[in-house]
């Protein structure tokens, strides 16, 4: 059938709402995004499918990622009149027992109980306040926390990630069941394009890809220019450690397609392009399926829902060049040319793809649009700060207990994300810094962890929002080496078109490498600062202008580490191998022998219960003994 109206959609929506929330069978949702599959979710899925193949009362289903990647594979089990339960670390050898325990409502076995993450208090998204909480009349289980009140999820507000982990990304009907495409159809039949743009403007939504430009203003400017307008979705997510866009595409691709449809309607475009990294094969596969489904229902194609509005989407895969995240480089690549940025004295909203007016936003930005149109600009603007409205998705990675994807209101202090949701650092290590904004972001020290997460506040401490990468570093992180690492990445990813970026980054990297190898000299710090200012001021595109951030912020907040490397020839973090040695503290060594047993070079010797000795000539500074010692007897000198 083809969808002609909201009424058509409502019929399917109600059917699938019941299937999603009050199923007649036991519904087992297994998180099958890339992170879950990497942790073994596919094996768990296949095992459960085979084990219950003859049981018509159990449905084994897939979803995207709910965000808590640290404890994948994640499995949610749902049944009518029973608590919805979320289980963690459900590997193939555990899944059958866990499903049976749920069916029997018996969690007395400690081996099963340790896999319980929580019971779901309210599975509705923020867009589903037109229905009662399906768990309202279900008595909760005692001694089992509500999922929403566990540290990782408490305080999160999910708008862009609203359906990830709750729907099958290969089912458009389940997306219908979560209010999908109602915003678009309402806009198509009842709203003037200018009013859509006004709503997006008033919502305060800013581009979530890194630039932070106001989305509504960009749409309005593009709509003013005559020509064959295009809508492009930038899914070329390239920041190391960042995977918000991938997760949305793998878990809820229809939210992005609906956002692009609304943008096309508002701006007056009939063609959309999805530029996706080729390294995201699962995302591409699910996009292909989603576009076909939307086309089959008449939500993409010619004369959508019997109107004059037509819109089609093509997918183009990029080769993974970081610089193609920049809009003009992306458009060049989309045209089949080398992906290099252009000077922006002519903006892409006037002359972009094929020299025609073009609107480009990233995945997360488009995923927010249906929610804004459905709930209204004031609702969205009610989250966040004066300058940064709404919410932002972050990938929290690095030296932190709870890694994963989370979405929080703008303005939340950095410390709440790292120390409350992330639950701090593992292994009693001390916090040193958090880097926001990917490889071009700044490193923020502990003293500034009260900084609210918004565009202006992060810029004021030398960092950027970027696309949402957030890397936590502990006391064993060398900040000079961190700056060297990110510049090495940026040197390789620079297109080499402009001198400040090409030569400036290389010069800075050479200096940092020399410092890390013990060859630093007086004046290097000042030269790095001078180069950083030059690169930032005179590079052609955002990659170059933001490239000095890791260097300048680590010098600003951790200058003593640079000075120690240069003057004392010491790396106190124990990272730069020419600048430290491991030694055994005799007073702390118990002679347990674990370090000697672990050492791959047989560099540690000693009698049982006697202090051991480390042979410096054999030691390769791999750090295995340091990590293995439970008595802090291996020290860095």
Coordinates of C-alpha atoms in Angstrom, one line a residue:
X1 CA 0.0 0.0 0.0
X2 CA 1.0 3.6 -0.4
X3 CA 0.6 6.1 2.4
X4 CA -1.6 9.0 1.5
X5 CA -2.4 10.6 4.8
X6 CA -1.7 10.6 8.5
X7 CA -4.9 8.6 8.9
X8 CA -3.3 5.8 6.8
X9 CA -0.2 5.9 9.0
X10 CA -2.3 5.9 12.2
X11 CA -3.7 2.5 11.4
X12 CA -0.3 0.9 11.0
X13 CA 1.0 2.8 14.0
X14 CA -1.5 1.5 16.4
X15 CA -1.0 -2.1 15.2
X16 CA 2.8 -1.9 15.8
X17 CA 2.6 0.0 19.0
X18 CA 0.9 -3.1 20.4
X19 CA 3.5 -5.3 18.9
X20 CA 6.3 -3.2 20.3
X21 CA 4.9 -2.7 23.8
X22 CA 2.3 -5.3 24.6
X23 CA 3.2 -8.3 22.4
X24 CA 1.2 -11.5 22.5
X25 CA 4.5 -13.4 22.4
X26 CA 7.7 -13.1 24.4
X27 CA 9.7 -10.6 22.4
X28 CA 13.4 -10.8 22.7
X29 CA 15.2 -7.7 21.3
X30 CA 19.0 -8.2 20.7
X31 CA 21.1 -5.2 20.0
X32 CA 22.6 -5.8 16.6
X33 CA 24.5 -2.6 15.8
X34 CA 28.2 -2.9 15.0
X35 CA 29.2 -2.6 18.6
X36 CA 26.8 -5.4 19.7
X37 CA 27.8 -7.7 16.8
X38 CA 31.5 -7.1 17.7
X39 CA 30.8 -8.3 21.2
X40 CA 29.0 -11.5 20.1
X41 CA 25.4 -10.4 19.5
X42 CA 25.1 -12.2 16.2
X43 CA 26.1 -15.5 17.8
X44 CA 23.6 -14.9 20.6
X45 CA 20.9 -14.1 18.0
X46 CA 21.6 -17.3 16.0
X47 CA 21.7 -19.4 19.2
X48 CA 18.4 -18.1 20.4
X49 CA 16.8 -18.5 17.0
X50 CA 17.8 -22.1 16.8
X51 CA 16.9 -22.9 20.4
X52 CA 13.4 -21.5 20.2
X53 CA 12.7 -22.3 16.5
X54 CA 9.8 -24.5 17.4
X55 CA 8.3 -22.2 20.0
X56 CA 5.7 -19.9 18.4
X57 CA 5.4 -18.0 21.6
X58 CA 8.9 -16.5 21.4
X59 CA 10.0 -14.0 18.8
X60 CA 13.8 -13.4 18.5
X61 CA 14.2 -9.9 17.0
X62 CA 17.0 -7.4 16.4
X63 CA 17.3 -3.7 17.4
X64 CA 20.0 -1.0 17.1
X65 CA 22.2 0.0 19.9
X66 CA 20.7 1.5 23.1
X67 CA 24.0 3.1 23.8
X68 CA 25.6 1.3 26.7
X69 CA 28.4 -0.3 24.6
X70 CA 30.5 -1.3 27.6
X71 CA 28.2 -4.2 28.5
X72 CA 27.2 -5.5 25.0
X73 CA 25.6 -7.7 23.9
X74 CA 22.5 -6.1 25.3
X75 CA 19.2 -8.0 25.3
X76 CA 15.7 -6.7 26.2
X77 CA 12.9 -9.1 26.9
X78 CA 9.3 -8.0 26.7
X79 CA 6.0 -9.8 27.5
X80 CA 2.5 -8.6 28.1
X81 CA 1.8 -7.9 31.8
X82 CA 5.4 -8.6 32.8
X83 CA 8.2 -6.2 33.6
X84 CA 10.4 -5.3 30.6
X85 CA 13.9 -6.5 31.4
X86 CA 17.3 -5.4 30.0
X87 CA 20.2 -7.8 30.3
X88 CA 23.9 -7.2 29.8
X89 CA 26.8 -9.3 28.5
X90 CA 24.4 -11.8 27.0
X91 CA 26.8 -14.0 25.1
X92 CA 25.7 -17.1 23.2
X93 CA 26.3 -19.4 26.1
X94 CA 24.0 -17.4 28.3
X95 CA 21.1 -16.3 26.2
X96 CA 18.9 -19.4 26.4
X97 CA 19.1 -19.6 30.2
X98 CA 18.3 -15.9 30.4
X99 CA 15.2 -16.1 28.2
X100 CA 14.0 -19.1 30.2
X101 CA 14.6 -17.3 33.4
X102 CA 12.4 -14.4 32.1
X103 CA 9.7 -16.8 31.0
X104 CA 9.7 -18.4 34.4
X105 CA 10.1 -15.1 36.2
X106 CA 12.8 -16.7 38.2
X107 CA 16.1 -14.9 38.8
X108 CA 17.2 -16.8 41.9
X109 CA 20.2 -18.2 40.1
X110 CA 23.1 -15.8 40.7
X111 CA 24.6 -16.6 37.3
X112 CA 21.5 -15.2 35.7
X113 CA 21.0 -12.3 38.2
X114 CA 24.4 -10.8 37.5
X115 CA 23.3 -10.2 33.8
X116 CA 20.3 -8.0 34.8
X117 CA 20.9 -4.4 33.9
X118 CA 17.5 -3.2 35.0
X119 CA 13.8 -3.2 34.4
X120 CA 12.4 -0.6 32.0
X121 CA 10.2 2.0 33.8
X122 CA 8.8 3.7 30.7
X123 CA 9.7 2.6 27.2
X124 CA 8.0 5.6 25.5
X125 CA 10.1 8.1 23.6
X126 CA 9.6 11.8 24.2
X127 CA 7.4 11.9 21.1
X128 CA 4.9 9.3 22.5
X129 CA 3.0 11.3 25.1
X130 CA -0.2 10.5 23.2
X131 CA -0.2 7.0 24.7
X132 CA -0.2 5.7 28.3
X133 CA 2.9 4.2 29.7
X134 CA 2.5 0.4 28.8
X135 CA 4.4 -0.5 32.0
X136 CA 2.1 1.7 34.2
X137 CA 0.0 -1.3 35.4
X138 CA 2.8 -3.8 35.7
X139 CA 4.1 -4.4 39.2
X140 CA 7.9 -3.8 39.2
X141 CA 10.2 -6.5 40.6
X142 CA 11.8 -5.8 44.0
X143 CA 15.5 -5.4 44.3
X144 CA 16.0 -4.7 40.6
X145 CA 16.7 -1.1 39.6
X146 CA 14.9 0.8 36.9
X147 CA 17.0 1.1 33.9
X148 CA 16.3 4.8 33.7
X149 CA 17.7 5.3 37.2
X150 CA 21.0 3.5 36.7
X151 CA 24.1 5.8 36.4
X152 CA 24.6 5.5 32.7
X153 CA 21.0 6.3 31.7
X154 CA 20.1 8.7 34.5
X155 CA 20.0 12.3 33.2
X156 CA 19.9 11.4 29.6
X157 CA 17.3 13.0 27.3
X158 CA 17.0 11.2 24.1
X159 CA 15.7 13.0 21.0
X160 CA 18.1 12.1 18.1
X161 CA 18.7 8.6 19.7
X162 CA 15.1 8.2 20.7
X163 CA 14.4 5.0 18.8
X164 CA 17.9 3.4 18.9
X165 CA 17.7 0.1 20.7
X166 CA 13.9 0.1 20.7
X167 CA 13.0 -0.7 17.1
X168 CA 14.1 -3.0 14.4
X169 CA 16.0 -0.8 12.0
X170 CA 14.9 -3.0 9.1
X171 CA 11.2 -2.5 9.9
X172 CA 9.6 0.7 8.7
X173 CA 6.4 -0.4 10.4
X174 CA 8.1 -0.4 13.8
X175 CA 9.3 3.2 13.0
X176 CA 5.6 4.0 12.2
X177 CA 4.8 2.6 15.7
X178 CA 7.0 5.2 17.2
X179 CA 5.3 8.2 15.5
X180 CA 7.5 7.8 12.4
X181 CA 6.7 10.0 9.3
X182 CA 3.8 11.7 11.0
X183 CA 5.8 14.9 11.3
X184 CA 6.6 14.8 7.6
X185 CA 3.0 14.0 6.5
X186 CA 1.6 16.7 8.7
X187 CA 4.1 19.2 7.3
X188 CA 3.4 18.0 3.7
X189 CA -0.4 18.5 4.0
X190 CA -0.8 21.3 6.5
X191 CA 2.3 23.5 6.7
X192 CA 3.8 26.1 4.4
X193 CA 7.6 25.6 3.7
X194 CA 8.3 29.0 5.3
X195 CA 6.6 27.9 8.5
X196 CA 8.7 24.8 8.7
X197 CA 11.9 26.9 8.3
X198 CA 10.6 29.3 11.0
X199 CA 10.0 26.4 13.4
X200 CA 13.5 25.0 12.8
X201 CA 14.9 28.5 13.3
X202 CA 13.0 29.1 16.5
X203 CA 14.0 25.7 17.9
X204 CA 17.6 26.9 18.0
X205 CA 18.9 23.7 16.4
X206 CA 22.5 24.1 15.3
X207 CA 24.4 21.8 13.0
X208 CA 25.6 18.8 15.0
X209 CA 28.4 17.9 12.6
X210 CA 30.9 20.3 14.2
X211 CA 30.4 23.7 12.7
X212 CA 27.4 24.5 14.9
X213 CA 25.8 26.8 12.3
X214 CA 22.1 27.6 13.0
X215 CA 20.2 25.0 10.9
X216 CA 17.1 27.2 10.3
X217 CA 19.2 30.1 8.9
X218 CA 21.0 27.7 6.6
X219 CA 17.7 26.3 5.3
X220 CA 16.3 29.8 4.8
X221 CA 19.3 31.0 2.9
X222 CA 19.4 28.0 0.7
X223 CA 15.6 28.4 0.0
X224 CA 16.2 32.0 -1.2
X225 CA 18.6 31.0 -4.0
X226 CA 17.2 29.9 -7.3
X227 CA 18.4 26.7 -8.9
X228 CA 18.2 23.0 -8.7
X229 CA 18.5 22.7 -4.9
X230 CA 19.9 19.6 -3.2
X231 CA 19.7 18.1 0.2
X232 CA 22.8 16.3 1.4
X233 CA 23.3 14.3 4.6
X234 CA 26.9 14.2 5.8
X235 CA 27.4 10.7 7.2
X236 CA 31.1 10.8 6.7
X237 CA 31.8 10.6 10.4
X238 CA 35.6 10.5 10.7
X239 CA 36.6 11.5 14.3
X240 CA 38.5 8.7 16.0
X241 CA 36.3 7.3 18.8
X242 CA 33.1 9.0 17.5
X243 CA 30.2 6.9 16.2
X244 CA 27.0 8.8 17.0
X245 CA 26.0 9.0 13.3
X246 CA 26.8 5.4 12.6
X247 CA 24.7 4.3 15.6
X248 CA 21.7 6.4 14.4
X249 CA 22.0 5.0 10.8
X250 CA 22.3 1.4 12.2
X251 CA 19.6 1.8 14.7
X252 CA 17.0 4.3 13.3
X253 CA 17.7 5.1 9.6
X254 CA 14.1 6.3 9.0
X255 CA 14.5 9.2 11.4
X256 CA 17.3 10.6 9.1
X257 CA 15.3 10.0 5.9
X258 CA 12.3 11.7 7.5
X259 CA 14.5 14.7 8.5
X260 CA 15.8 14.9 4.9
X261 CA 12.2 14.8 3.5
X262 CA 11.2 17.7 5.7
X263 CA 14.3 19.6 4.7
X264 CA 13.5 19.0 1.0
X265 CA 9.9 20.1 1.5
X266 CA 11.0 23.3 3.4
X267 CA 13.7 24.3 1.0
X268 CA 12.1 23.2 -2.3
X269 CA 14.3 20.3 -3.3
X270 CA 13.4 17.0 -4.9
X271 CA 16.8 15.3 -4.6
X272 CA 18.7 14.0 -1.6
X273 CA 22.1 12.5 -1.3
X274 CA 23.4 10.4 1.6
X275 CA 27.2 10.5 1.7
X276 CA 28.3 7.6 3.9
X277 CA 31.7 6.2 4.9
X278 CA 32.4 3.0 3.1
X279 CA 33.7 1.7 6.4
X280 CA 30.1 1.7 7.6
X281 CA 28.8 -1.3 5.7
X282 CA 26.0 -2.1 8.1
X283 CA 24.8 1.5 8.1
X284 CA 24.8 1.4 4.3
X285 CA 22.9 -1.9 4.2
X286 CA 20.3 -0.6 6.6
X287 CA 19.9 2.6 4.6
X288 CA 19.4 0.7 1.4
X289 CA 16.7 -1.3 3.0
X290 CA 15.1 1.8 4.6
X291 CA 15.0 3.8 1.4
X292 CA 13.4 0.9 -0.5
X293 CA 10.8 0.5 2.3
X294 CA 10.0 4.2 2.3
X295 CA 9.7 4.1 -1.5
X296 CA 7.4 1.1 -1.5
X297 CA 5.1 3.0 0.9
X298 CA 5.1 6.0 -1.4
X299 CA 7.0 8.2 1.1
X300 CA 9.9 8.6 -1.3
X301 CA 9.5 9.1 -5.0
X302 CA 7.2 11.1 -7.3
X303 CA 4.1 12.9 -6.1
X304 CA 4.4 11.8 -2.5
X305 CA 1.0 11.2 -0.8
X306 CA -0.8 12.5 -3.9
X307 CA 0.9 15.9 -3.8
X308 CA 3.2 17.7 -6.2
X309 CA 6.1 17.1 -3.9
X310 CA 8.6 14.6 -5.1
X311 CA 11.8 13.5 -3.3
X312 CA 14.4 10.8 -3.9
X313 CA 17.5 9.8 -2.1
X314 CA 20.7 8.4 -3.5
X315 CA 23.5 6.8 -1.4
X316 CA 27.2 7.6 -2.2
X317 CA 30.0 5.9 -0.3
X318 CA 33.1 7.8 0.6
X319 CA 36.6 6.4 0.8
X320 CA 37.1 7.5 4.4
X321 CA 39.1 10.7 3.9
X322 CA 38.7 12.8 7.1
X323 CA 38.8 16.0 5.1
X324 CA 35.6 14.9 3.3
X325 CA 33.7 15.8 6.4
X326 CA 34.2 19.4 5.3
X327 CA 31.2 20.4 3.2
X328 CA 32.9 21.6 0.1
X329 CA 35.3 18.7 0.0
X330 CA 32.4 16.3 0.5
X331 CA 30.5 17.9 -2.4
X332 CA 33.6 17.7 -4.6
X333 CA 33.9 14.0 -3.8
X334 CA 30.2 13.6 -4.5
X335 CA 30.8 15.1 -8.0
X336 CA 33.5 12.5 -8.6
X337 CA 36.4 14.9 -8.0
X338 CA 39.2 14.8 -5.5
X339 CA 37.8 15.7 -2.1
X340 CA 39.4 19.1 -1.4
X341 CA 37.9 22.0 0.4
X342 CA 37.2 25.3 -1.4
X343 CA 37.5 28.8 0.0
X344 CA 34.0 29.8 1.3
X345 CA 33.7 33.3 -0.1
X346 CA 30.7 31.8 -2.0
X347 CA 28.6 29.7 0.3
X348 CA 27.4 26.3 -0.6
X349 CA 23.8 27.3 0.1
X350 CA 24.2 29.5 -3.0
X351 CA 26.6 27.5 -5.1
X352 CA 27.3 24.0 -3.7
X353 CA 26.9 20.6 -5.3
X354 CA 27.2 21.1 -9.1
X355 CA 27.2 24.8 -8.5
X356 CA 23.6 24.7 -7.4
X357 CA 22.1 25.8 -4.0
X358 CA 22.8 23.0 -1.5
X359 CA 21.8 22.3 2.1
X360 CA 24.1 20.0 4.0
X361 CA 23.5 18.8 7.5
X362 CA 24.8 15.7 9.3
X363 CA 23.0 12.6 10.4
X364 CA 22.2 13.8 14.0
X365 CA 20.9 17.1 12.8
X366 CA 18.4 15.5 10.5
X367 CA 17.4 13.0 13.1
X368 CA 16.3 15.9 15.4
X369 CA 14.1 17.6 12.7
X370 CA 11.0 15.2 12.9
X371 CA 10.9 15.7 16.7
X372 CA 11.0 19.5 16.3
X373 CA 8.3 19.6 13.7
X374 CA 6.1 17.1 15.7
X375 CA 6.5 18.6 19.1
X376 CA 7.1 22.3 18.2
X377 CA 10.0 24.7 18.4
X378 CA 9.3 25.8 22.0
X379 CA 9.4 22.2 23.2
X380 CA 12.9 21.6 21.7
X381 CA 14.2 25.0 22.7
X382 CA 13.1 24.2 26.3
X383 CA 16.2 21.9 26.5
X384 CA 19.7 23.3 26.7
X385 CA 21.1 26.8 27.2
X386 CA 20.5 30.2 25.6
X387 CA 23.1 29.7 22.9
X388 CA 22.9 26.0 22.5
X389 CA 19.4 24.6 22.4
X390 CA 18.3 21.0 22.6
X391 CA 20.4 17.9 23.3
X392 CA 23.6 16.5 22.0
X393 CA 24.8 12.9 21.5
X394 CA 28.3 12.0 22.6
X395 CA 30.4 9.0 22.4
X396 CA 32.1 8.6 25.7
X397 CA 35.3 6.5 25.3
X398 CA 38.8 6.2 26.7
X399 CA 39.8 5.6 30.3
X400 CA 36.3 5.6 31.8
X401 CA 34.2 2.8 33.3
X402 CA 31.0 3.2 31.3
X403 CA 31.8 3.6 27.6
X404 CA 29.1 4.2 25.1
X405 CA 26.7 6.6 23.4
X406 CA 24.7 9.0 25.5
X407 CA 22.5 12.0 24.7
X408 CA 22.2 14.9 27.2
X409 CA 20.7 18.3 27.4
X410 CA 23.1 21.1 26.3
X411 CA 24.6 22.9 29.3
X412 CA 25.2 19.8 31.4
X413 CA 28.6 20.1 33.2
X414 CA 31.4 17.9 31.7
X415 CA 31.9 16.3 35.1
X416 CA 28.3 14.9 35.1
X417 CA 29.0 13.0 31.9
X418 CA 32.4 11.7 33.0
X419 CA 31.9 11.0 36.7
X420 CA 28.2 10.3 37.0
X421 CA 27.1 8.7 33.7
X422 CA 30.6 7.4 33.0
X423 CA 31.1 6.5 36.7
X424 CA 34.7 7.8 36.6
X425 CA 37.9 6.0 35.8
X426 CA 38.6 2.3 36.3
X427 CA 41.3 0.9 38.5
X428 CA 41.6 3.8 41.0
X429 CA 43.5 5.8 38.4
X430 CA 43.4 9.6 38.7
X431 CA 41.6 11.7 36.1
X432 CA 43.9 13.9 33.9
X433 CA 41.8 15.4 31.1
X434 CA 39.0 14.9 28.6
X435 CA 39.2 15.8 25.0
X436 CA 36.1 17.0 23.2
X437 CA 35.6 17.5 19.5
X438 CA 37.7 14.7 18.0
X439 CA 41.3 15.1 16.8
X440 CA 40.9 18.8 16.4
X441 CA 39.5 19.3 19.8
X442 CA 41.1 20.6 23.0
X443 CA 42.1 18.7 26.1
X444 CA 40.2 20.0 29.2
X445 CA 41.8 19.5 32.6
X446 CA 40.2 18.5 35.9
X447 CA 40.0 22.0 37.1
X448 CA 37.6 22.9 34.3
X449 CA 35.2 20.0 34.6
X450 CA 32.4 22.3 35.8
X451 CA 32.4 23.7 32.2
X452 CA 28.9 23.4 30.8
X453 CA 28.7 21.5 27.5
X454 CA 27.7 24.1 24.9
X455 CA 29.3 25.7 21.9
X456 CA 30.4 28.9 23.5
X457 CA 31.6 27.4 26.8
X458 CA 33.7 24.7 25.2
X459 CA 35.3 27.3 22.9
X460 CA 36.1 29.5 25.9
X461 CA 38.3 26.8 27.3
X462 CA 40.1 26.2 23.9
X463 CA 38.0 23.2 22.8
X464 CA 35.1 22.6 20.4
X465 CA 31.9 20.6 20.4
X466 CA 32.9 18.9 17.1
X467 CA 30.6 16.0 16.2
X468 CA 30.5 14.7 19.8
X469 CA 33.6 12.6 20.4
X470 CA 34.7 12.6 24.1
X471 CA 37.9 10.9 25.1
X472 CA 38.8 10.5 28.8
X473 CA 42.4 10.3 29.8
X474 CA 44.0 9.2 33.1
X475 CA 47.2 9.9 34.9
X476 CA 49.1 7.5 32.7
X477 CA 48.4 9.6 29.6
X478 CA 51.3 11.8 28.4
X479 CA 49.7 15.0 27.1
X480 CA 52.7 15.7 24.9
X481 CA 52.3 12.4 23.3
X482 CA 48.5 13.0 22.9
X483 CA 49.2 16.2 21.0
X484 CA 51.7 14.3 18.8
X485 CA 49.2 11.5 18.2
X486 CA 46.5 13.8 17.0
X487 CA 48.8 15.9 14.8
X488 CA 50.1 12.7 13.2
X489 CA 46.5 11.8 12.4
X490 CA 45.8 15.3 11.0
X491 CA 49.0 15.4 9.0
X492 CA 48.0 12.2 7.2
X493 CA 44.4 13.5 6.6
X494 CA 45.3 17.0 5.4
X495 CA 44.6 17.4 1.7
X496 CA 47.8 19.4 1.4
X497 CA 46.2 22.2 -0.6
X498 CA 47.2 25.1 1.6
X499 CA 50.6 25.8 3.0
X500 CA 49.6 26.7 6.6
X501 CA 47.9 23.4 7.1
X502 CA 50.3 21.2 5.1
X503 CA 53.6 22.7 6.3
X504 CA 52.4 24.0 9.6
X505 CA 51.1 20.7 10.9
X506 CA 54.2 18.8 9.6
X507 CA 56.5 21.3 11.4
X508 CA 54.6 21.0 14.6
X509 CA 54.6 17.2 14.4
X510 CA 58.3 17.2 13.9
X511 CA 58.9 19.3 17.0
X512 CA 56.5 17.2 19.1
X513 CA 58.1 13.9 17.9
X514 CA 61.5 15.3 18.8
X515 CA 60.3 16.2 22.3
X516 CA 58.8 12.8 22.8
X517 CA 62.0 11.1 21.8
X518 CA 64.1 13.2 24.2
X519 CA 65.4 15.6 21.7
X520 CA 63.4 18.7 22.6
X521 CA 65.1 22.0 23.2
X522 CA 64.5 25.3 24.7
X523 CA 62.2 27.5 22.5
X524 CA 60.2 24.5 21.2
X525 CA 57.2 25.3 23.3
X526 CA 57.1 28.9 22.1
X527 CA 57.6 27.8 18.5
X528 CA 54.7 25.4 18.8
X529 CA 52.5 28.2 20.1
X530 CA 53.6 30.5 17.2
X531 CA 52.9 27.8 14.6
X532 CA 49.5 27.0 16.2
X533 CA 48.4 30.6 15.9
X534 CA 49.6 30.8 12.3
X535 CA 47.9 27.5 11.3
X536 CA 44.6 28.5 13.0
X537 CA 44.5 31.9 11.4
X538 CA 45.5 31.1 7.8
X539 CA 44.4 27.6 6.9
X540 CA 41.8 27.3 4.3
X541 CA 39.2 25.0 6.0
X542 CA 38.1 23.8 9.4
X543 CA 40.5 20.9 9.5
X544 CA 43.4 23.3 9.4
X545 CA 42.0 26.1 11.5
X546 CA 41.2 23.7 14.4
X547 CA 44.2 21.5 14.0
X548 CA 46.3 23.4 16.6
X549 CA 43.7 22.9 19.4
X550 CA 45.3 19.7 20.9
X551 CA 48.7 21.4 20.9
X552 CA 47.7 24.7 22.3
X553 CA 45.4 23.3 25.0
X554 CA 48.0 20.8 26.2
X555 CA 50.6 23.5 26.4
X556 CA 48.1 25.8 28.2
X557 CA 47.0 23.3 30.8
X558 CA 49.9 20.9 31.0
X559 CA 52.9 23.1 30.2
X560 CA 54.9 21.5 33.0
X561 CA 54.8 18.2 31.1
X562 CA 56.4 19.8 28.1
X563 CA 59.0 21.4 30.3
X564 CA 59.8 18.2 32.0
X565 CA 60.3 16.4 28.6
X566 CA 62.6 19.1 27.4
X567 CA 64.6 20.1 30.4
X568 CA 64.6 17.0 32.7
X569 CA 64.2 14.5 29.8
X570 CA 61.5 12.8 31.8
X571 CA 58.0 11.5 30.9
X572 CA 56.3 11.1 34.2
X573 CA 53.3 9.3 32.6
X574 CA 55.6 6.6 31.4
X575 CA 54.6 6.8 27.7
X576 CA 57.6 8.2 25.9
X577 CA 60.0 5.3 26.0
X578 CA 63.3 7.3 25.8
X579 CA 62.3 9.4 28.8
X580 CA 61.6 6.9 31.6
X581 CA 62.5 3.6 33.2
X582 CA 60.5 1.1 35.2
X583 CA 62.0 0.2 38.6
X584 CA 60.9 -2.1 41.4
X585 CA 60.3 -0.4 44.8
X586 CA 61.8 -3.0 47.2
X587 CA 59.7 -1.7 50.1
X588 CA 56.5 -2.4 48.3
X589 CA 57.4 -5.6 46.5
X590 CA 56.0 -8.7 48.2
X591 CA 57.8 -11.1 46.0
X592 CA 54.6 -12.6 44.7
X593 CA 56.3 -13.2 41.3
X594 CA 53.5 -12.1 39.1
X595 CA 55.5 -9.5 37.3
X596 CA 58.3 -12.0 36.6
X597 CA 55.8 -14.5 35.3
X598 CA 54.2 -11.9 33.0
X599 CA 57.4 -10.3 31.7
X600 CA 57.9 -11.4 28.0
X601 CA 61.7 -10.6 28.2
X602 CA 62.5 -12.5 31.4
X603 CA 63.8 -9.1 32.7
X604 CA 62.5 -9.6 36.2
X605 CA 64.0 -12.1 38.6
X606 CA 63.8 -12.9 42.4
X607 CA 63.0 -15.5 45.0
X608 CA 59.5 -16.1 46.3
X609 CA 58.5 -13.6 49.0
X610 CA 61.6 -11.6 48.4
X611 CA 61.9 -8.2 46.6
X612 CA 62.5 -8.8 42.9
X613 CA 65.0 -7.1 40.6
X614 CA 64.5 -5.6 37.1
X615 CA 67.3 -5.9 34.5
X616 CA 67.2 -2.6 32.6
X617 CA 69.2 -4.0 29.7
X618 CA 66.5 -6.6 29.0
X619 CA 63.5 -4.3 29.7
X620 CA 61.6 -3.2 26.6
X621 CA 59.2 -0.9 28.6
X622 CA 56.1 -2.8 27.5
X623 CA 54.4 -1.9 30.8
X624 CA 53.0 -5.4 31.3
X625 CA 54.6 -5.7 34.8
X626 CA 53.3 -2.2 35.7
X627 CA 49.8 -3.2 34.9
X628 CA 50.0 -6.6 36.5
X629 CA 51.5 -5.5 39.9
X630 CA 48.7 -5.3 42.6
X631 CA 51.0 -3.7 45.1
X632 CA 52.2 -0.6 43.2
X633 CA 55.7 -1.9 43.5
X634 CA 56.6 -1.2 39.8
X635 CA 57.2 2.5 39.6
X636 CA 58.0 4.9 36.8
X637 CA 61.2 6.9 37.1

